[in-house]
XYZ file of C-alpha atoms in Angstrom:
785
model
C 39.405 145.047 -16.845
C 41.578 142.589 -14.978
C 45.309 142.597 -15.505
C 45.298 138.973 -16.645
C 42.788 139.625 -19.416
C 44.639 142.704 -20.572
C 47.955 140.862 -20.566
C 46.568 137.914 -22.482
C 45.021 140.119 -25.148
C 48.104 142.256 -25.796
C 50.622 139.413 -26.008
C 48.497 136.795 -27.693
C 49.515 134.118 -25.189
C 51.220 133.698 -21.830
C 54.891 134.515 -21.461
C 57.235 135.809 -24.091
C 56.395 135.795 -27.746
C 59.995 135.557 -28.931
C 59.263 136.462 -32.540
C 57.297 139.584 -31.740
C 59.557 140.630 -28.872
C 62.679 140.733 -31.008
C 61.260 142.140 -34.215
C 63.198 145.084 -35.603
C 60.777 147.540 -34.073
C 61.857 150.954 -32.927
C 60.775 152.701 -29.796
C 58.326 155.564 -30.339
C 59.707 159.071 -29.950
C 59.998 159.971 -26.291
C 58.200 162.854 -24.635
C 61.005 164.066 -22.355
C 59.257 167.008 -20.740
C 58.259 165.135 -17.586
C 61.621 163.407 -17.202
C 63.861 166.469 -17.640
C 64.759 168.063 -14.297
C 63.689 171.727 -14.028
C 67.273 172.986 -14.296
C 66.550 176.751 -14.368
C 64.468 176.485 -11.198
C 67.076 174.308 -9.483
C 69.895 176.705 -10.356
C 67.822 179.618 -9.077
C 67.095 177.791 -5.814
C 70.760 176.973 -5.393
C 71.751 180.619 -5.767
C 69.538 181.442 -2.795
C 71.263 178.792 -0.690
C 74.694 179.958 -1.828
C 73.942 183.438 -0.554
C 72.990 182.004 2.832
C 76.221 179.965 2.875
C 78.392 182.902 1.813
C 79.063 181.324 -1.582
C 81.289 178.572 -0.204
C 82.179 175.800 -2.694
C 79.724 172.893 -2.614
C 79.916 169.216 -3.374
C 77.633 167.921 -6.120
C 75.550 166.149 -3.476
C 74.904 169.441 -1.710
C 74.082 171.260 -4.936
C 71.411 168.774 -5.944
C 69.921 168.381 -2.465
C 69.890 172.058 -1.558
C 68.415 173.038 -4.927
C 65.425 170.862 -4.018
C 64.736 172.592 -0.698
C 61.105 173.642 -0.371
C 62.184 177.000 1.103
C 65.813 177.484 -0.020
C 66.138 181.023 1.293
C 65.106 180.029 4.827
C 67.658 177.309 5.603
C 71.348 177.373 6.477
C 72.242 173.721 5.919
C 74.913 172.113 8.085
C 76.022 168.662 7.024
C 75.219 166.029 9.631
C 72.964 168.346 11.628
C 70.245 170.228 9.724
C 67.003 168.506 8.833
C 66.183 169.421 5.248
C 62.664 169.718 3.864
C 62.891 168.643 0.255
C 60.672 168.457 -2.824
C 61.544 165.286 -4.774
C 60.984 165.177 -8.524
C 59.832 161.577 -8.845
C 58.866 158.367 -7.021
C 59.428 154.775 -8.158
C 58.005 151.719 -6.392
C 58.491 147.994 -6.866
C 55.488 145.696 -6.660
C 56.203 144.264 -3.199
C 56.623 147.596 -1.415
C 54.116 149.456 -3.606
C 51.227 147.557 -2.053
C 51.661 149.062 1.402
C 52.608 152.455 -0.034
C 49.401 152.594 -2.074
C 47.309 151.432 0.880
C 48.768 154.365 2.826
C 48.342 156.796 -0.073
C 44.675 155.854 -0.287
C 44.244 157.257 3.229
C 45.476 160.640 1.948
C 42.320 160.899 -0.228
C 43.991 162.619 -3.189
C 42.880 162.370 -6.838
C 46.420 161.894 -8.195
C 50.055 161.895 -7.138
C 51.815 165.232 -6.765
C 54.915 164.001 -8.619
C 55.361 161.495 -11.455
C 55.205 158.023 -9.935
C 55.807 154.580 -11.380
C 55.092 151.000 -10.272
C 57.381 148.170 -11.404
C 56.353 144.503 -11.265
C 59.625 142.705 -10.592
C 59.757 141.246 -7.062
C 56.898 138.736 -7.271
C 58.260 136.659 -10.169
C 59.832 133.375 -9.086
C 62.870 132.052 -10.961
C 62.765 128.346 -11.716
C 62.463 126.820 -15.193
C 63.083 129.834 -17.421
C 61.579 133.123 -18.487
C 58.384 132.050 -20.263
C 56.997 129.446 -17.828
C 58.128 131.407 -14.781
C 56.354 134.542 -15.961
C 53.133 132.633 -16.681
C 53.139 130.992 -13.254
C 53.997 134.161 -11.368
C 51.279 136.210 -13.054
C 48.714 133.531 -12.290
C 49.836 133.241 -8.653
C 49.863 137.012 -8.103
C 46.931 138.152 -10.237
C 45.140 139.713 -7.266
C 48.151 141.886 -6.495
C 48.856 142.867 -10.092
C 45.212 143.783 -10.641
C 45.267 145.908 -7.465
C 48.456 147.694 -8.522
C 47.232 148.300 -12.061
C 43.896 149.650 -10.826
C 45.673 152.027 -8.432
C 48.022 153.156 -11.194
C 45.126 153.904 -13.517
C 43.109 155.669 -10.829
C 45.940 157.923 -9.632
C 47.783 158.424 -12.925
C 50.877 156.351 -12.145
C 52.953 154.539 -14.767
C 52.453 150.774 -14.501
C 55.277 148.558 -15.759
C 53.839 145.089 -16.185
C 55.439 141.791 -15.141
C 58.133 140.993 -17.666
C 59.119 144.616 -18.262
C 62.204 144.391 -16.072
C 63.788 145.251 -12.754
C 62.831 148.616 -11.285
C 66.351 150.072 -11.185
C 67.244 149.108 -14.747
C 63.891 150.474 -15.965
C 64.484 153.725 -14.071
C 67.976 154.048 -15.552
C 66.628 153.455 -19.063
C 63.610 155.735 -18.763
C 63.481 158.160 -15.849
C 66.878 158.874 -14.290
C 68.557 162.149 -15.226
C 71.511 164.229 -13.999
C 70.460 166.472 -11.114
C 67.209 164.600 -10.427
C 66.028 163.991 -6.847
C 64.110 160.728 -6.727
C 62.734 158.505 -3.979
C 62.330 154.772 -4.507
C 60.784 152.163 -2.246
C 63.798 149.903 -2.564
C 67.209 150.223 -0.958
C 69.041 149.937 -4.294
C 67.348 153.012 -5.737
C 70.817 154.726 -5.714
C 71.486 152.806 -8.948
C 70.278 155.986 -10.700
C 73.336 157.790 -9.324
C 75.132 156.253 -12.289
C 73.206 158.797 -14.351
C 73.970 161.682 -12.006
C 70.761 161.570 -9.955
C 70.369 161.688 -6.212
C 68.156 158.648 -5.836
C 67.382 157.536 -2.297
C 65.878 154.311 -1.030
C 62.996 154.882 1.399
C 60.045 153.169 3.002
C 56.555 153.496 1.588
C 55.546 156.228 4.043
C 58.396 158.421 2.791
C 57.284 157.816 -0.780
C 53.753 158.792 0.200
C 55.093 162.136 1.472
C 56.326 162.988 -2.006
C 53.231 161.551 -3.682
C 50.991 163.608 -1.389
C 52.950 166.870 -1.790
C 54.270 166.778 1.768
C 57.857 168.074 2.105
C 60.179 165.104 2.542
C 62.566 165.334 5.482
C 66.210 164.216 5.498
C 69.056 165.080 7.822
C 71.681 166.787 5.655
C 74.130 163.971 4.941
C 77.848 164.239 5.309
C 79.754 163.469 2.123
C 82.423 160.851 1.491
C 84.459 161.712 -1.572
C 85.885 158.783 -3.517
C 88.614 159.866 -5.910
C 89.065 157.517 -8.843
C 92.301 157.525 -10.822
C 93.640 155.228 -13.517
C 91.607 152.860 -15.668
C 90.124 149.400 -15.183
C 91.871 146.656 -17.098
C 91.962 142.916 -17.586
C 89.528 141.035 -15.381
C 88.618 144.033 -13.243
C 85.168 145.579 -13.662
C 83.102 148.386 -12.101
C 81.651 145.828 -9.668
C 85.118 145.423 -8.166
C 85.229 149.123 -7.289
C 82.272 148.771 -4.946
C 83.233 145.303 -3.693
C 86.593 146.780 -2.667
C 85.024 149.913 -1.170
C 82.458 147.873 0.774
C 85.327 145.973 2.359
C 86.984 149.237 3.378
C 83.905 150.994 4.739
C 82.025 147.949 6.155
C 78.252 147.738 6.323
C 78.074 150.704 8.706
C 80.751 152.994 7.305
C 78.506 154.964 4.963
C 75.632 155.593 7.382
C 74.579 159.236 7.329
C 76.740 159.935 4.259
C 76.406 160.330 0.528
C 79.227 158.752 -1.455
C 80.307 161.109 -4.231
C 82.782 159.959 -6.867
C 85.216 162.311 -8.561
C 88.632 162.321 -10.207
C 89.970 161.487 -13.681
C 88.987 157.834 -13.416
C 85.281 158.614 -13.703
C 85.676 159.500 -17.371
C 86.816 155.941 -18.113
C 83.624 154.323 -16.804
C 80.390 153.584 -18.637
C 77.089 154.960 -17.387
C 75.805 151.485 -16.478
C 79.125 150.672 -14.798
C 78.685 153.742 -12.617
C 75.151 152.549 -11.904
C 76.555 149.255 -10.621
C 78.886 151.110 -8.257
C 76.098 153.341 -6.936
C 73.654 150.463 -6.619
C 75.753 148.510 -4.148
C 76.621 151.602 -2.124
C 73.490 150.691 -0.198
C 75.493 147.871 1.400
C 77.667 150.313 3.368
C 74.599 152.142 4.677
C 75.106 155.223 2.512
C 72.144 157.536 1.955
C 72.959 157.346 -1.740
C 75.874 157.482 -4.185
C 76.382 159.499 -7.345
C 78.711 160.574 -10.133
C 79.000 163.964 -11.853
C 77.707 164.382 -15.394
C 80.037 162.687 -17.898
C 80.143 162.027 -21.627
C 79.161 158.382 -21.028
C 75.960 159.590 -19.370
C 75.221 161.735 -22.402
C 75.829 158.764 -24.709
C 73.525 156.582 -22.652
C 70.757 159.175 -22.651
C 70.954 159.449 -26.442
C 71.037 155.657 -26.825
C 67.884 155.292 -24.723
C 65.908 157.914 -26.640
C 66.415 160.819 -24.242
C 68.522 163.181 -26.301
C 66.632 166.279 -25.058
C 67.570 165.383 -21.470
C 71.234 165.095 -22.461
C 71.134 168.470 -24.220
C 69.506 170.149 -21.227
C 72.145 168.622 -18.940
C 74.936 169.891 -21.207
C 73.512 173.401 -20.956
C 73.698 173.186 -17.153
C 76.909 171.172 -16.861
C 78.301 173.650 -14.288
C 75.439 172.687 -11.968
C 76.090 168.959 -12.404
C 79.565 168.753 -10.910
C 81.176 169.676 -7.608
C 82.471 173.224 -7.268
C 86.217 173.746 -7.408
C 87.511 173.660 -3.869
C 84.548 171.719 -2.457
C 85.444 169.867 0.719
C 84.479 166.330 1.716
C 84.108 164.919 5.212
C 86.342 162.004 4.232
C 88.259 161.176 1.061
C 89.148 157.699 -0.179
C 91.324 157.211 -3.251
C 91.104 154.167 -5.507
C 93.561 153.560 -8.342
C 91.514 151.689 -10.919
C 94.653 150.558 -12.729
C 95.879 148.707 -9.639
C 92.495 147.360 -8.530
C 92.087 143.590 -8.469
C 88.880 141.560 -8.890
C 87.228 140.786 -5.549
C 84.897 138.168 -4.108
C 82.824 139.201 -1.066
C 81.164 136.931 1.466
C 79.689 134.721 2.625
C 76.722 136.014 4.652
C 77.793 139.669 4.627
C 78.640 141.935 1.689
C 81.627 143.599 3.379
C 83.803 140.488 3.785
C 85.991 141.406 0.818
C 88.801 139.217 -0.527
C 90.988 139.922 -3.570
C 90.657 137.157 -6.139
C 94.358 136.280 -5.836
C 93.850 135.409 -2.149
C 90.443 133.797 -2.330
C 91.563 130.197 -2.951
C 93.569 130.280 0.267
C 90.540 131.610 2.145
C 88.460 128.706 0.798
C 91.034 126.170 1.986
C 91.552 127.840 5.367
C 87.822 127.736 6.078
C 87.431 124.174 4.878
C 84.705 125.084 2.398
C 83.842 122.552 -0.259
C 85.695 123.461 -3.447
C 82.595 123.574 -5.603
C 80.449 126.249 -7.184
C 76.972 124.753 -7.125
C 75.258 127.563 -9.059
C 76.385 130.764 -10.735
C 73.858 133.559 -11.194
C 74.436 136.725 -13.198
C 72.111 139.684 -13.597
C 70.029 141.363 -10.864
C 69.586 145.125 -10.611
C 73.312 145.502 -9.928
C 74.725 143.848 -13.030
C 72.263 143.326 -15.858
C 73.271 145.912 -18.424
C 74.159 145.360 -22.060
C 77.825 145.866 -21.174
C 77.657 143.188 -18.464
C 76.026 140.681 -20.805
C 78.402 141.424 -23.674
C 81.515 140.985 -21.527
C 80.213 137.741 -20.065
C 79.420 136.479 -23.560
C 83.056 137.035 -24.577
C 83.978 134.421 -21.950
C 81.150 132.051 -22.812
C 82.119 132.179 -26.478
C 85.652 131.037 -25.621
C 84.209 128.094 -23.690
C 81.815 127.145 -26.496
C 84.681 127.234 -29.007
C 86.543 124.725 -26.806
C 83.530 122.460 -26.334
C 83.122 123.440 -22.682
C 79.876 123.953 -20.788
C 79.348 125.415 -17.349
C 80.034 122.841 -14.644
C 77.810 124.756 -12.256
C 74.179 125.573 -12.760
C 74.168 128.861 -14.641
C 71.315 131.379 -14.641
C 71.077 134.718 -16.426
C 68.670 137.507 -15.483
C 68.365 140.341 -18.021
C 67.630 143.663 -16.345
C 64.834 144.685 -18.660
C 62.852 143.664 -21.700
C 64.984 146.120 -23.682
C 68.166 144.341 -22.595
C 66.637 140.893 -23.189
C 65.484 141.742 -26.684
C 68.745 143.453 -27.657
C 71.060 140.665 -26.464
C 68.864 138.134 -28.240
C 69.123 140.106 -31.482
C 72.884 140.528 -31.104
C 73.546 136.850 -30.370
C 74.641 136.948 -26.746
C 71.640 134.914 -25.581
C 72.387 132.064 -27.969
C 76.000 131.829 -26.771
C 75.000 131.923 -23.101
C 72.468 129.154 -23.679
C 75.023 127.062 -25.569
C 77.344 127.190 -22.580
C 74.525 125.828 -20.400
C 72.848 129.015 -19.240
C 69.148 129.337 -18.453
C 67.672 132.777 -19.103
C 65.217 133.752 -16.386
C 62.486 136.382 -16.562
C 63.326 140.083 -16.550
C 62.825 140.345 -12.800
C 64.556 140.142 -9.415
C 64.053 136.403 -8.971
C 66.782 134.658 -6.939
C 68.352 137.941 -5.799
C 65.332 138.703 -3.603
C 64.718 135.083 -2.634
C 62.240 134.270 -5.395
C 63.984 131.088 -6.471
C 62.803 127.492 -6.640
C 65.882 125.245 -6.522
C 65.885 121.626 -7.694
C 69.589 120.915 -7.208
C 69.872 120.449 -3.431
C 69.332 117.506 -1.130
C 67.681 119.167 1.830
C 69.664 121.899 3.533
C 73.068 120.747 2.362
C 75.939 123.213 2.639
C 76.703 124.661 -0.765
C 78.235 127.682 -2.440
C 76.668 129.914 -5.043
C 78.459 132.724 -6.821
C 76.350 135.703 -7.856
C 76.642 139.180 -9.323
C 74.011 140.307 -6.806
C 74.444 143.030 -4.172
C 73.382 141.307 -0.974
C 74.184 137.900 0.489
C 72.608 137.523 3.913
C 72.029 134.036 5.281
C 68.778 132.429 4.023
C 68.205 135.267 1.560
C 68.364 133.635 -1.845
C 66.906 130.169 -1.376
C 65.782 129.951 2.260
C 68.674 127.582 3.028
C 70.760 128.785 5.994
C 73.782 126.797 4.782
C 73.889 128.261 1.280
C 76.930 130.524 1.062
C 76.471 133.349 -1.428
C 79.700 134.931 -2.675
C 79.347 138.244 -4.497
C 81.496 139.001 -7.535
C 81.390 140.600 -10.963
C 79.421 138.806 -13.691
C 82.736 138.012 -15.376
C 84.210 136.294 -12.319
C 80.924 134.487 -11.645
C 80.942 133.148 -15.198
C 84.570 132.037 -15.070
C 84.165 130.167 -11.793
C 80.909 128.621 -13.010
C 82.716 127.276 -16.065
C 85.335 125.674 -13.822
C 82.895 124.526 -11.163
C 85.510 125.245 -8.504
C 85.475 127.884 -5.804
C 89.283 128.057 -5.821
C 89.559 128.756 -9.554
C 91.383 131.949 -10.539
C 90.882 132.727 -14.246
C 93.907 135.019 -14.248
C 96.279 132.153 -13.388
C 94.466 128.814 -13.727
C 93.646 126.944 -16.959
C 90.423 125.219 -17.932
C 90.307 121.912 -19.792
C 88.693 121.685 -23.214
C 86.518 118.843 -24.540
C 89.576 116.748 -25.386
C 91.303 117.313 -22.055
C 93.770 119.953 -23.195
C 94.410 123.053 -21.142
C 93.499 126.570 -22.212
C 93.404 129.962 -20.533
C 90.407 132.232 -20.629
C 91.352 135.556 -22.137
C 90.192 138.657 -20.234
C 86.600 139.686 -20.936
C 85.697 142.484 -23.316
C 82.521 144.011 -24.672
C 80.655 147.108 -25.832
C 79.179 149.602 -23.390
C 76.237 150.176 -25.743
C 74.917 148.092 -28.664
C 76.400 149.089 -32.017
C 72.994 148.794 -33.698
C 71.143 150.515 -30.884
C 68.643 149.170 -28.399
C 65.370 147.611 -29.439
C 62.441 147.817 -27.003
C 61.181 144.256 -27.270
C 57.602 143.642 -26.218
C 56.036 147.096 -25.962
C 52.891 145.718 -24.327
C 54.759 145.701 -21.010
C 55.418 149.435 -21.246
C 53.199 152.331 -20.079
C 52.778 155.509 -22.136
C 55.217 158.365 -21.516
C 52.409 160.446 -20.015
C 49.689 158.962 -17.817
C 46.479 160.612 -16.638
C 44.415 159.795 -13.530
C 40.961 158.302 -13.903
C 38.855 158.798 -10.768
C 36.202 156.365 -12.031
C 38.530 153.372 -11.654
C 37.555 151.392 -8.534
C 40.146 149.865 -6.207
C 38.618 146.777 -4.683
C 40.065 144.892 -1.725
C 38.220 141.720 -0.748
C 37.757 141.655 3.052
C 38.432 137.895 2.901
C 41.681 138.292 0.976
C 44.835 136.757 2.419
C 47.007 138.975 0.225
C 45.569 142.478 0.709
C 44.166 144.249 3.751
C 42.994 147.828 4.088
C 44.920 149.735 6.736
C 43.533 151.137 9.949
C 45.413 154.147 11.369
C 47.579 153.436 14.394
C 46.537 154.954 17.716
C 48.286 158.048 19.101
C 51.583 157.952 20.947
C 52.067 158.469 24.680
C 50.919 161.646 26.399
C 53.663 161.374 29.016
C 56.346 158.926 30.080
C 56.308 155.299 29.054
C 55.720 152.890 31.913
C 55.978 149.105 32.259
C 57.490 148.290 28.874
C 58.390 144.610 28.716
C 61.722 143.694 27.102
C 60.526 140.956 24.758
C 63.864 140.215 23.148
C 67.525 141.108 23.222
C 69.006 140.548 19.753
C 72.625 139.507 19.303
C 74.644 140.231 16.174
C 73.483 141.106 12.675
C 69.769 141.799 12.456
C 68.891 142.986 8.973
C 65.475 143.706 7.563
C 65.660 140.143 6.204
C 65.826 138.969 9.831
C 63.011 141.306 10.910
C 60.666 140.749 7.954
C 61.890 138.042 5.607
C 61.302 138.206 1.853
C 61.166 135.066 -0.339
C 57.824 133.288 0.171
C 56.669 136.038 2.556
C 56.571 138.556 -0.294
C 53.063 137.368 -1.120
C 51.788 138.959 2.106
C 53.301 142.404 1.575
C 49.853 143.918 1.216
C 48.394 142.210 4.293
C 49.809 143.526 7.564
C 48.127 140.931 9.770
C 49.448 137.975 7.784
C 52.973 139.231 7.195
C 53.322 140.044 10.880
C 53.616 136.302 11.458
C 57.221 136.472 10.258
C 58.224 139.310 12.610
C 61.838 138.919 13.763
C 61.811 135.251 12.825
C 65.488 135.421 11.879
C 66.640 137.226 15.040
C 69.139 135.522 17.366
C 68.130 135.786 21.014
C 71.185 136.875 23.020
C 69.810 135.288 26.195
C 69.337 131.734 24.911
C 71.300 131.655 21.626
C 68.175 130.494 19.805
C 66.727 131.951 16.624
C 63.114 133.131 16.851
C 62.584 131.777 20.365
C 61.668 133.890 23.415
C 60.088 133.142 26.760
C 56.742 134.570 27.786
C 57.581 135.811 31.282
C 53.944 135.596 32.348
C 53.464 131.932 31.391
C 57.036 130.646 31.417
C 56.513 129.062 28.000
C 58.750 129.507 24.982
C 57.348 130.636 21.670
C 58.134 132.353 18.402
C 58.858 136.058 18.756
C 55.731 137.177 16.926
C 53.598 134.778 18.983
C 54.829 136.035 22.347
C 54.652 139.640 21.153
C 51.041 139.048 20.154
C 50.321 137.446 23.558
C 51.738 140.506 25.323
C 49.627 142.754 23.111
C 46.458 140.878 24.082
C 47.431 141.396 27.730
C 47.894 145.152 27.095
C 51.599 144.769 27.821
C 53.571 146.980 25.410
C 56.994 145.568 24.630
C 60.336 146.641 23.236
C 63.273 145.049 21.462
C 66.893 145.616 22.470
C 69.262 145.232 19.538
C 72.893 145.275 18.506
C 74.737 147.454 15.968
C 73.305 148.556 12.612
C 69.830 147.258 13.362
C 67.698 147.176 10.224
C 70.597 146.957 7.768
C 69.670 146.010 4.225
C 66.397 146.451 2.409
C 64.190 149.540 2.556
C 61.179 147.390 3.473
C 59.018 149.384 5.847
C 57.215 146.229 6.926
C 60.067 145.700 9.388
C 58.801 148.825 11.153
C 55.093 148.366 10.490
C 55.026 144.850 11.890
C 56.558 145.599 15.277
C 54.290 148.636 15.619
C 51.277 146.538 14.673
C 52.144 143.962 17.347
C 52.453 146.515 20.134
C 56.061 147.720 20.158
C 56.422 151.494 20.727
C 60.222 151.619 21.172
C 63.424 149.996 19.891
C 66.684 150.350 21.843
C 69.794 149.717 19.742
C 73.522 150.142 19.767
C 73.054 151.772 16.359
C 70.556 151.854 13.482
C 70.703 151.664 9.724
C 69.410 154.944 8.259
C 66.393 153.756 6.282
C 65.071 151.546 9.043
C 65.485 154.210 11.691
C 63.405 156.586 9.555
C 60.812 153.895 8.877
C 60.396 153.331 12.617
C 59.867 157.048 13.178
C 57.327 157.187 10.343
C 55.239 154.491 12.024
C 55.279 156.074 15.478
C 58.014 153.900 17.005
C 60.674 155.705 19.085
C 64.188 154.578 18.076
C 66.725 155.065 20.860
C 70.439 154.298 20.956
C 72.547 153.503 24.009
C 74.529 156.555 25.111
C 77.109 153.985 26.244
C 77.001 151.003 23.848
C 78.385 148.733 26.580
C 75.056 149.072 28.418
C 73.755 146.550 25.890
C 75.482 143.942 28.066
C 73.400 144.868 31.125
C 69.854 144.625 29.840
C 68.088 141.332 29.055
C 64.852 139.864 27.863
C 62.422 139.703 30.756
C 63.575 143.023 32.167
C 61.012 145.815 32.355
C 61.362 149.493 31.515
C 59.580 150.635 34.651
C 59.578 154.233 33.457
C 61.232 156.609 31.061
C 62.485 160.083 31.942
C 62.481 162.531 29.036
C 59.691 161.221 26.804
C 57.131 163.509 28.439
C 59.255 166.559 27.660
C 59.772 165.256 24.140
C 56.059 165.028 23.353
C 55.350 168.317 25.147
C 57.903 170.121 23.003
C 59.981 171.085 26.024
C 63.773 171.130 25.947
C 65.332 168.010 27.433
C 68.115 167.788 29.956
C 70.931 167.322 27.456
C 69.362 168.232 24.117
C 71.611 169.109 21.186
C 70.991 170.075 17.583
C 71.122 166.365 16.735
C 68.669 165.109 19.381
C 68.314 164.545 23.077
C 68.571 162.168 26.014
C 66.054 159.774 27.514
C 66.710 157.869 30.721
C 65.329 154.355 31.081
C 64.653 153.074 34.589
C 64.979 149.297 34.238
C 63.696 146.664 36.667
C 65.142 143.169 36.640
C 62.996 140.108 37.460
C 64.572 140.031 40.957
C 63.324 143.568 41.619
C 66.684 145.374 41.422
C 66.763 148.532 39.336
C 69.298 150.371 37.231
C 69.329 153.304 34.804
C 70.313 153.377 31.153
C 71.017 156.618 29.327
C 69.675 156.570 25.775
C 69.697 159.067 22.917
C 67.105 160.065 20.343
C 67.474 161.916 17.037
C 63.899 163.146 16.692
C 63.293 166.335 14.745
C 60.323 168.627 15.399
C 58.283 166.987 12.647
C 59.259 163.504 13.768
C 58.105 164.276 17.298
C 54.744 165.199 15.827
C 54.613 161.818 14.034
C 55.365 160.136 17.344
C 52.649 162.056 19.181
C 50.014 161.379 16.524
C 50.975 157.717 16.158
C 52.457 157.869 12.662
C 53.584 160.310 9.993
C 50.414 159.648 8.020
C 48.241 160.428 11.041
C 50.115 163.716 11.474
C 49.662 164.592 7.791
C 45.929 163.929 7.974
C 45.608 166.258 10.984
């Protein structure tokens, strides 16, 4: 049965049936057995590790990770050095990344997944007119993909959350997250579940397939940044401001190789969903994940979402779900919540943090137009009941004064449960009265799925959002749109004023008659007084799913959306020779630059077609042009993917030389798959973002960093890596010249176009297993033998 037919039958018509969705229905009793972590086993595993580590005090991050070791008695973990082999409890995938993950899992030839796995349809829904028409259009436009995902879910026993059910991270928080859980998600904001005490890590699809196929998942033991929270948030300050402030302190690279672990008396003042917001945006500093210890607000949230047995089990093992007394952190940052001020971050990078009191001056100094064109609240970072209730307290004040939003104003509920509950409780009506448009329960504009009607071409404009990421071009494809990140409360206040310089703590608004009034600080409930209602249950899978091997998974060979994968060829048997430097990238090069989202999301299941956007946002350091390189064999300029493809046809393997933090941002593995597909076996960077570096390794690409970052200045597009020295030893399993526990050295002998040569020392961080992936051509090839 096709997804479209099933959807039509269960809802009665396209889109939301408002009457049915908000009826006073109650959610069926939950079966919590598959969502409760196996605490006795985890505690037993941890005792084995403690004996190895001489019973030293451990951070919570270590306790959860080490309790999930596949062989806990055989490892002596050292933070920042030891590669851990772990057994995750669960996998969650969003619809864009799930396509490639499932295509890879199909090659494993298994009847079902080894761990509970869920698919969430949230990335392919375009925000435009409003929830009902947008959902209808998006389902129609993506029916081939949704049918493929649903068929795979039914065949392999995965939970399938239909379009309209909500955003993956909100759904996980409401249904699957639990204190002490180890979960992998094919989205960089998977750490949202850390707000419920889980270690939830964003990964590429190949990593998810490891867990799904019962292959131990490998992670270098992270170092741990401890963030001590004291005091209590007040006034206009919200949990979002904690992470906006911290992102400014750490920058987009400061968390790489670390878990951020929160502790201190301030944690007991935060709601569970507020802690989720903080953990969610920890991805923007490059952290492996973020988490909080088990608190009473987590227990309340579990009970409110029908998971009382999980809360009771966590209470019984509360000693396991907090850091040991005397645990040491690699770095400690202290934040006084009482003194924290609201922040606005941006534009174009999430770590450009400005306190609200100073932001108006920044606007004037930069000569930005003093206008908020659109305000958007929601996304996976800020779409909880608490967020919506606090925002409504501001909107209600405006409605009472006859004021509507002067900016376009869009609201994205995080889930069908949130949508239905805020409609029942009246928040939706108030938000619509103030001029808001409620979009579908999906990612929408946050991931670039947004059709805008309010711009004249590519005019410079400012949007204010409660999102987590604000790279250039990301939200609407317009390079001159400046996205400023803030709390939903600050977004709402500035949208009401229409001015970028407005400070609701000091500046008045004008009512319908022209009189001045001050917005009073926002307030709201953490959880609904009358409880949550589930809304439209037809979007929701059963608590327990079973595989059905008779379900076919059909991929049309003529499809432009889906393409079966062919395994990559093996890696080199010795040294690399004659590698052409296709491109030298200057500045920020995120996964948005390497493999853009937005309209390209429709090709996520078709490697050939999506490869046409490879590096199309990259700035060429040699000519200061975006997506333009010169084919050294023809002398003609072309798009990066075009010239890369031309080199591939000539059997000329090529590499990319990049700047710092290459691959920052999304977990999308396509950024690694595409370069590999087009003939790139190596990337040379000043530094890498964690997820992308792992994704490259998974696909058989060798990621190297400059031993001396200043050598980036010496190499250019058009140069040739005449030979490597050290790769042959690497693939032969022989010790290298300067190997350490963290990796080894590779020398690159580089030839310039004029024939002169020079050497560059580079470093790798390949583990024994990762070397095997490299030799076999990919991690999946190695797993298949």
